[in-house]
Structure formats: C-alpha cells, structure tokens
Amino acid sequence: MNNISAIALVQSWSTKEIYQGEITSDWQDPTIDMVLAYSGDWVTVGLPLIMENNSYQFIFPDAIENTLFSFNNGYNLESNLENGSGYWIRFDDMGGYSTLTGFEIEDLTLSISEDWNMISGISSEIFANAILDPSDIIVPNTIYSFDGGYALSEMIEPGKGYWLRSYSDGEITMTAGNSVRKVSDFVDRMGEANFIKFNNTKLYFGVEVPLEEIYSYSLPPKPPAGAFDVRFENDMIFANDYGTIDIM
C-alpha cells in the first residue's frame, strides 16, 4: 500500500481567501494470478505470492488434511504458510493444483540457521546460484528439491520448497533483478565417480573427498514417513570404497 499526497491551494471566488488542502490517493499494486501443479504423494512447497489468506487448506485444496510440515531441528505441523519458508505437504496419487491470486514478491531476504533449512523463493524463477550470499554461508552443492526423491536443483521455482545447508546463521537474498546465473568455482568431486540411481537420487562410490568439502555431498534430513528416500547411512551421497545404503 502506498500513499501519494500533494498540497492544493484553492482561492475562494467570493472572499478571495486562499485555502490549503491535501490531496491523497491510496493505491495498491495490482495482483497477479498463478496456477501451480503438484505431483502425487509428498512434495516440498512454498508460498510465492503475498496473500491475505495463507491457510494451507485455502492454498492447497487438494492436499491431504494435516500434512503441512515446516522444519526447525525436526518437523512441525503447521496450518499457515509464510513467504520464504519451505514446507512438506502430501497429496493423493493424483497430485493437485493451487490457484493463487496475490501480490508479487520481487525481493526476499531470509534469515537462515546453521545446518539445514527449508526455504522457498520469490514470484519468478531464478537460478539457485544467483541467490545473494554476501557472507558465503551457503554450503556449495546443497540446494535440493524433492520429487519422488532428493535431487540437486539448479533453479528456484515459484511455489516449490527447497533444502539448503548453511555453514552458520545469517541472511541470504533472492531478487528478480538478479536472476542471471553466476559462474561457480565449485569443483564437483563426483564427476568421475561410479554411481547408481534411485528415482531422482544418485549415490556415488569409489571416490575421495577432501574433509573440508564433505558437507557439499551431504543429504537433507529424511522426508516424512511414507516418502521415498535413499542414502548412505551417514547421510551422504557417496562412499569411498563401500557403504551401507539406507532405503526408506
């Protein structure tokens, strides 16, 4: 909401006196419409518009009741969504749709905590490595989406939720004016490794990783019960020579 004001000087025709008045005009940015489609079972979601009604039942009418969960050192049942936060929610096998009307989000600054965070983005798509991270707290190679399994994400799309790992507490910013993909100096140690693939998740073996880079090959916390998950038992995507695979 913005308030535009101006001063008007009005002279009376009969008395010739001059009166001062204020002209104000309240206006709102126009709303936009957005239709989002979600696959069946557990998915990660976010709220890409500013809306008066942020109840999950209003935003996700096709979702299974009481399945909206946030993350804060564990999963917490929620009723409402907040811009910038990521959530789990569950649909039946047919999936669902979300038809939204609200105000556009062009810039969003998030406070994140050390270790794993669930986040969501703005009203437009941006590259994951275009996130502004002035303190370099984002652990490289740890922005994950979920669709039948965890997978690294190159894009932050409206209405989806993402995992991100941080070295420390701090702030990051997403902005529509900074959506150009940056050149990353991250070296992927998995490039020459052998791998096996389960749904969207790749597990690698026969590779060495320097200790200081180990977090870059970690997986987010396991999803809620009933969702598919696969990982090495130490929550990593790789093993040196051998390892035990944990399938959920």
Short mmCIF file of C-alpha atoms in Angstrom, two decimals, residues 8-232:
data_model
loop_
_atom_site.label_atom_id
_atom_site.label_comp_id
_atom_site.label_asym_id
_atom_site.label_seq_id
_atom_site.Cartn_x
_atom_site.Cartn_y
_atom_site.Cartn_z
CA ALA A 8 -3.51 22.13 -3.25
CA LEU A 9 -4.07 25.88 -2.94
CA VAL A 10 -7.68 26.93 -3.56
CA GLN A 11 -8.88 30.54 -3.76
CA SER A 12 -12.48 31.38 -2.87
CA TRP A 13 -14.29 33.19 -5.70
CA SER A 14 -16.39 35.28 -3.31
CA THR A 15 -13.97 36.13 -0.48
CA LYS A 16 -10.69 35.84 -2.39
CA GLU A 17 -9.25 33.90 0.59
CA ILE A 18 -6.77 31.15 -0.15
CA TYR A 19 -7.22 27.75 1.46
CA GLN A 20 -4.64 24.98 1.71
CA GLY A 21 -5.70 21.37 1.38
CA GLU A 22 -4.11 17.96 1.00
CA ILE A 23 -4.94 15.56 -1.79
CA THR A 24 -4.28 11.90 -1.01
CA SER A 25 -4.73 8.81 -3.10
CA ASP A 26 -4.27 5.32 -1.71
CA TRP A 27 -3.48 2.60 -4.21
CA GLN A 28 -2.30 -0.97 -4.27
CA ASP A 29 -0.02 -2.79 -6.65
CA PRO A 30 -2.10 -4.96 -8.96
CA THR A 31 -2.47 -8.58 -8.02
CA ILE A 32 -1.30 -11.42 -10.22
CA ASP A 33 -2.69 -14.91 -10.76
CA MET A 34 -0.67 -18.09 -10.60
CA VAL A 35 -1.63 -21.74 -11.18
CA LEU A 36 0.71 -24.39 -9.81
CA ALA A 37 0.61 -28.15 -10.36
CA TYR A 38 1.99 -30.71 -7.91
CA SER A 39 2.71 -34.40 -8.31
CA GLY A 40 1.25 -37.03 -6.02
CA ASP A 41 2.42 -38.07 -2.56
CA TRP A 42 4.88 -35.94 -0.55
CA VAL A 43 6.24 -32.76 -2.16
CA THR A 44 8.03 -29.65 -0.94
CA VAL A 45 6.16 -26.37 -1.41
CA GLY A 46 6.26 -22.65 -0.71
CA LEU A 47 4.06 -19.55 -0.95
CA PRO A 48 5.13 -17.44 -3.97
CA LEU A 49 2.71 -14.51 -3.51
CA ILE A 50 1.67 -12.20 -0.68
CA MET A 51 -1.86 -13.26 0.20
CA GLU A 52 -4.43 -12.37 2.84
CA ASN A 53 -5.44 -16.00 3.34
CA ASN A 54 -2.33 -18.14 3.82
CA SER A 55 -4.10 -21.20 5.22
CA TYR A 56 -2.82 -24.42 3.67
CA GLN A 57 -6.40 -25.58 3.12
CA PHE A 58 -7.08 -22.49 1.01
CA ILE A 59 -3.79 -22.59 -0.88
CA PHE A 60 -3.70 -26.37 -1.40
CA PRO A 61 -7.35 -27.51 -1.50
CA ASP A 62 -6.33 -30.91 -2.93
CA ALA A 63 -3.85 -31.68 -0.15
CA ILE A 64 -4.39 -34.37 2.46
CA GLU A 65 -5.52 -32.85 5.75
CA ASN A 66 -2.91 -32.18 8.46
CA THR A 67 0.13 -32.89 6.30
CA LEU A 68 1.75 -29.43 6.17
CA PHE A 69 5.10 -29.55 7.97
CA SER A 70 7.84 -26.98 8.49
CA PHE A 71 11.35 -27.80 9.67
CA ASN A 72 13.21 -26.49 12.72
CA ASN A 73 15.51 -29.19 14.08
CA GLY A 74 12.62 -31.54 13.34
CA TYR A 75 9.25 -31.45 11.59
CA ASN A 76 6.44 -29.29 12.98
CA LEU A 77 2.78 -29.47 11.96
CA GLU A 78 1.56 -26.14 10.53
CA SER A 79 -1.73 -24.58 9.45
CA ASN A 80 -0.44 -21.48 7.62
CA LEU A 81 2.39 -20.73 5.22
CA GLU A 82 4.88 -17.87 5.37
CA ASN A 83 6.67 -16.34 2.40
CA GLY A 84 10.24 -17.60 2.12
CA SER A 85 9.71 -20.77 4.15
CA GLY A 86 9.64 -24.25 2.66
CA TYR A 87 7.22 -26.99 3.70
CA TRP A 88 6.32 -30.60 3.17
CA ILE A 89 2.76 -31.39 2.13
CA ARG A 90 1.08 -34.54 0.86
CA PHE A 91 -1.35 -35.12 -1.99
CA ASP A 92 -3.05 -38.31 -3.06
CA ASP A 93 -1.67 -40.21 -6.04
CA MET A 94 -3.41 -37.85 -8.47
CA GLY A 95 -1.50 -34.83 -7.22
CA GLY A 96 -3.14 -31.42 -7.03
CA TYR A 97 -3.38 -27.83 -8.17
CA SER A 98 -3.04 -24.48 -6.46
CA THR A 99 -4.74 -21.43 -7.94
CA LEU A 100 -3.41 -18.27 -6.31
CA THR A 101 -4.12 -14.56 -6.51
CA GLY A 102 -1.91 -12.15 -4.61
CA PHE A 103 0.79 -9.53 -4.71
CA GLU A 104 4.08 -10.26 -6.44
CA ILE A 105 7.27 -10.84 -4.45
CA GLU A 106 10.25 -9.38 -6.29
CA ASP A 107 12.78 -9.30 -3.44
CA LEU A 108 13.03 -11.56 -0.41
CA THR A 109 15.64 -11.65 2.36
CA LEU A 110 15.68 -14.78 4.50
CA SER A 111 17.27 -15.43 7.88
CA ILE A 112 18.70 -18.93 7.84
CA SER A 113 20.27 -21.06 10.54
CA GLU A 114 23.40 -23.13 10.67
CA ASP A 115 22.90 -26.58 9.13
CA TRP A 116 19.79 -27.49 7.07
CA ASN A 117 16.96 -25.06 6.21
CA MET A 118 13.74 -25.36 4.21
CA ILE A 119 13.22 -22.29 2.02
CA SER A 120 11.10 -21.09 -0.89
CA GLY A 121 11.58 -18.37 -3.46
CA ILE A 122 10.01 -15.30 -5.00
CA SER A 123 7.26 -14.97 -7.61
CA SER A 124 9.60 -15.59 -10.54
CA GLU A 125 12.13 -18.28 -11.34
CA ILE A 126 15.81 -17.62 -10.56
CA PHE A 127 18.97 -19.67 -10.77
CA ALA A 128 19.90 -21.27 -7.46
CA ASN A 129 23.41 -19.88 -7.65
CA ALA A 130 22.01 -16.36 -8.25
CA ILE A 131 21.00 -16.22 -4.57
CA LEU A 132 22.80 -13.30 -2.97
CA ASP A 133 25.02 -14.68 -0.22
CA PRO A 134 27.28 -11.83 0.96
CA SER A 135 28.78 -13.81 3.86
CA ASP A 136 29.32 -17.02 1.84
CA ILE A 137 27.32 -19.11 4.28
CA ILE A 138 25.63 -21.42 1.76
CA VAL A 139 27.37 -24.78 1.56
CA PRO A 140 28.07 -25.36 -2.16
CA ASN A 141 26.13 -28.14 -3.88
CA THR A 142 23.43 -28.40 -1.19
CA ILE A 143 20.30 -26.85 -2.71
CA TYR A 144 17.89 -29.76 -3.10
CA SER A 145 14.37 -30.20 -4.41
CA PHE A 146 12.21 -33.27 -3.85
CA ASP A 147 10.03 -35.12 -6.34
CA GLY A 148 9.98 -38.83 -5.66
CA GLY A 149 13.44 -38.44 -4.11
CA TYR A 150 16.04 -35.77 -3.44
CA ALA A 151 17.81 -34.15 -6.39
CA LEU A 152 20.12 -31.17 -6.69
CA SER A 153 18.33 -28.13 -8.08
CA GLU A 154 19.70 -25.53 -10.48
CA MET A 155 16.57 -23.36 -10.30
CA ILE A 156 14.39 -21.88 -7.56
CA GLU A 157 10.86 -22.05 -8.95
CA PRO A 158 7.76 -20.26 -7.60
CA GLY A 159 5.62 -22.41 -5.33
CA LYS A 160 8.23 -25.06 -4.64
CA GLY A 161 10.17 -25.73 -1.47
CA TYR A 162 13.90 -26.37 -1.26
CA TRP A 163 16.53 -27.54 1.18
CA LEU A 164 19.68 -25.52 1.71
CA ARG A 165 22.60 -26.13 4.06
CA SER A 166 24.41 -23.25 5.75
CA TYR A 167 27.79 -23.02 7.47
CA SER A 168 26.38 -20.55 10.01
CA ASP A 169 23.45 -18.31 10.89
CA GLY A 170 22.98 -15.39 8.52
CA GLU A 171 20.94 -13.86 5.72
CA ILE A 172 20.52 -14.55 2.02
CA THR A 173 18.52 -12.63 -0.57
CA MET A 174 16.61 -13.57 -3.69
CA THR A 175 15.69 -10.85 -6.15
CA ALA A 176 14.07 -10.77 -9.56
CA GLY A 177 16.65 -8.23 -10.64
CA ASN A 178 19.50 -10.66 -10.02
CA SER A 179 18.33 -13.77 -11.84
CA VAL A 180 21.40 -14.24 -14.05
CA ARG A 181 23.28 -17.45 -13.41
CA LYS A 182 26.67 -16.88 -11.79
CA VAL A 183 29.83 -18.79 -12.64
CA SER A 184 30.62 -21.13 -9.75
CA ASP A 185 34.14 -22.14 -8.71
CA PHE A 186 32.81 -25.31 -7.06
CA VAL A 187 34.59 -28.48 -8.22
CA ASP A 188 32.29 -31.49 -8.31
CA ARG A 189 34.25 -34.46 -6.99
CA MET A 190 31.53 -36.81 -8.24
CA GLY A 191 32.24 -36.08 -11.89
CA GLU A 192 34.37 -39.19 -12.41
CA ALA A 193 32.73 -41.41 -9.77
CA ASN A 194 30.65 -44.51 -10.35
CA PHE A 195 27.02 -44.15 -9.37
CA ILE A 196 23.70 -45.90 -9.00
CA LYS A 197 20.41 -44.05 -9.35
CA PHE A 198 17.17 -44.49 -7.40
CA ASN A 199 14.34 -42.32 -8.78
CA ASN A 200 15.92 -38.85 -8.89
CA THR A 201 18.67 -39.56 -6.35
CA LYS A 202 22.19 -40.58 -7.39
CA LEU A 203 24.55 -42.35 -4.96
CA TYR A 204 28.26 -42.40 -5.79
CA PHE A 205 31.07 -44.72 -4.80
CA GLY A 206 34.79 -45.16 -5.34
CA VAL A 207 35.70 -41.51 -4.77
CA GLU A 208 37.71 -39.50 -2.24
CA VAL A 209 36.50 -36.12 -0.95
CA PRO A 210 38.67 -33.63 1.00
CA LEU A 211 37.47 -33.27 4.58
CA GLU A 212 36.83 -29.53 4.20
CA GLU A 213 34.39 -30.26 1.32
CA ILE A 214 32.49 -33.10 2.96
CA TYR A 215 29.31 -31.08 3.68
CA SER A 216 28.88 -30.43 -0.04
CA TYR A 217 27.98 -34.10 -0.50
CA SER A 218 25.52 -34.42 2.37
CA LEU A 219 21.79 -35.00 2.01
CA PRO A 220 18.95 -33.11 3.74
CA PRO A 221 17.06 -34.71 6.63
CA LYS A 222 14.90 -37.68 5.73
CA PRO A 223 11.38 -36.82 4.48
CA PRO A 224 8.22 -37.64 6.45
CA ALA A 225 7.16 -41.25 6.80
CA GLY A 226 5.76 -42.66 3.59
CA ALA A 227 8.01 -40.69 1.24
CA PHE A 228 10.79 -42.39 -0.71
CA ASP A 229 14.36 -41.78 0.39
CA VAL A 230 17.72 -43.40 -0.29
CA ARG A 231 21.16 -42.51 1.05
CA PHE A 232 24.29 -43.92 2.54
#
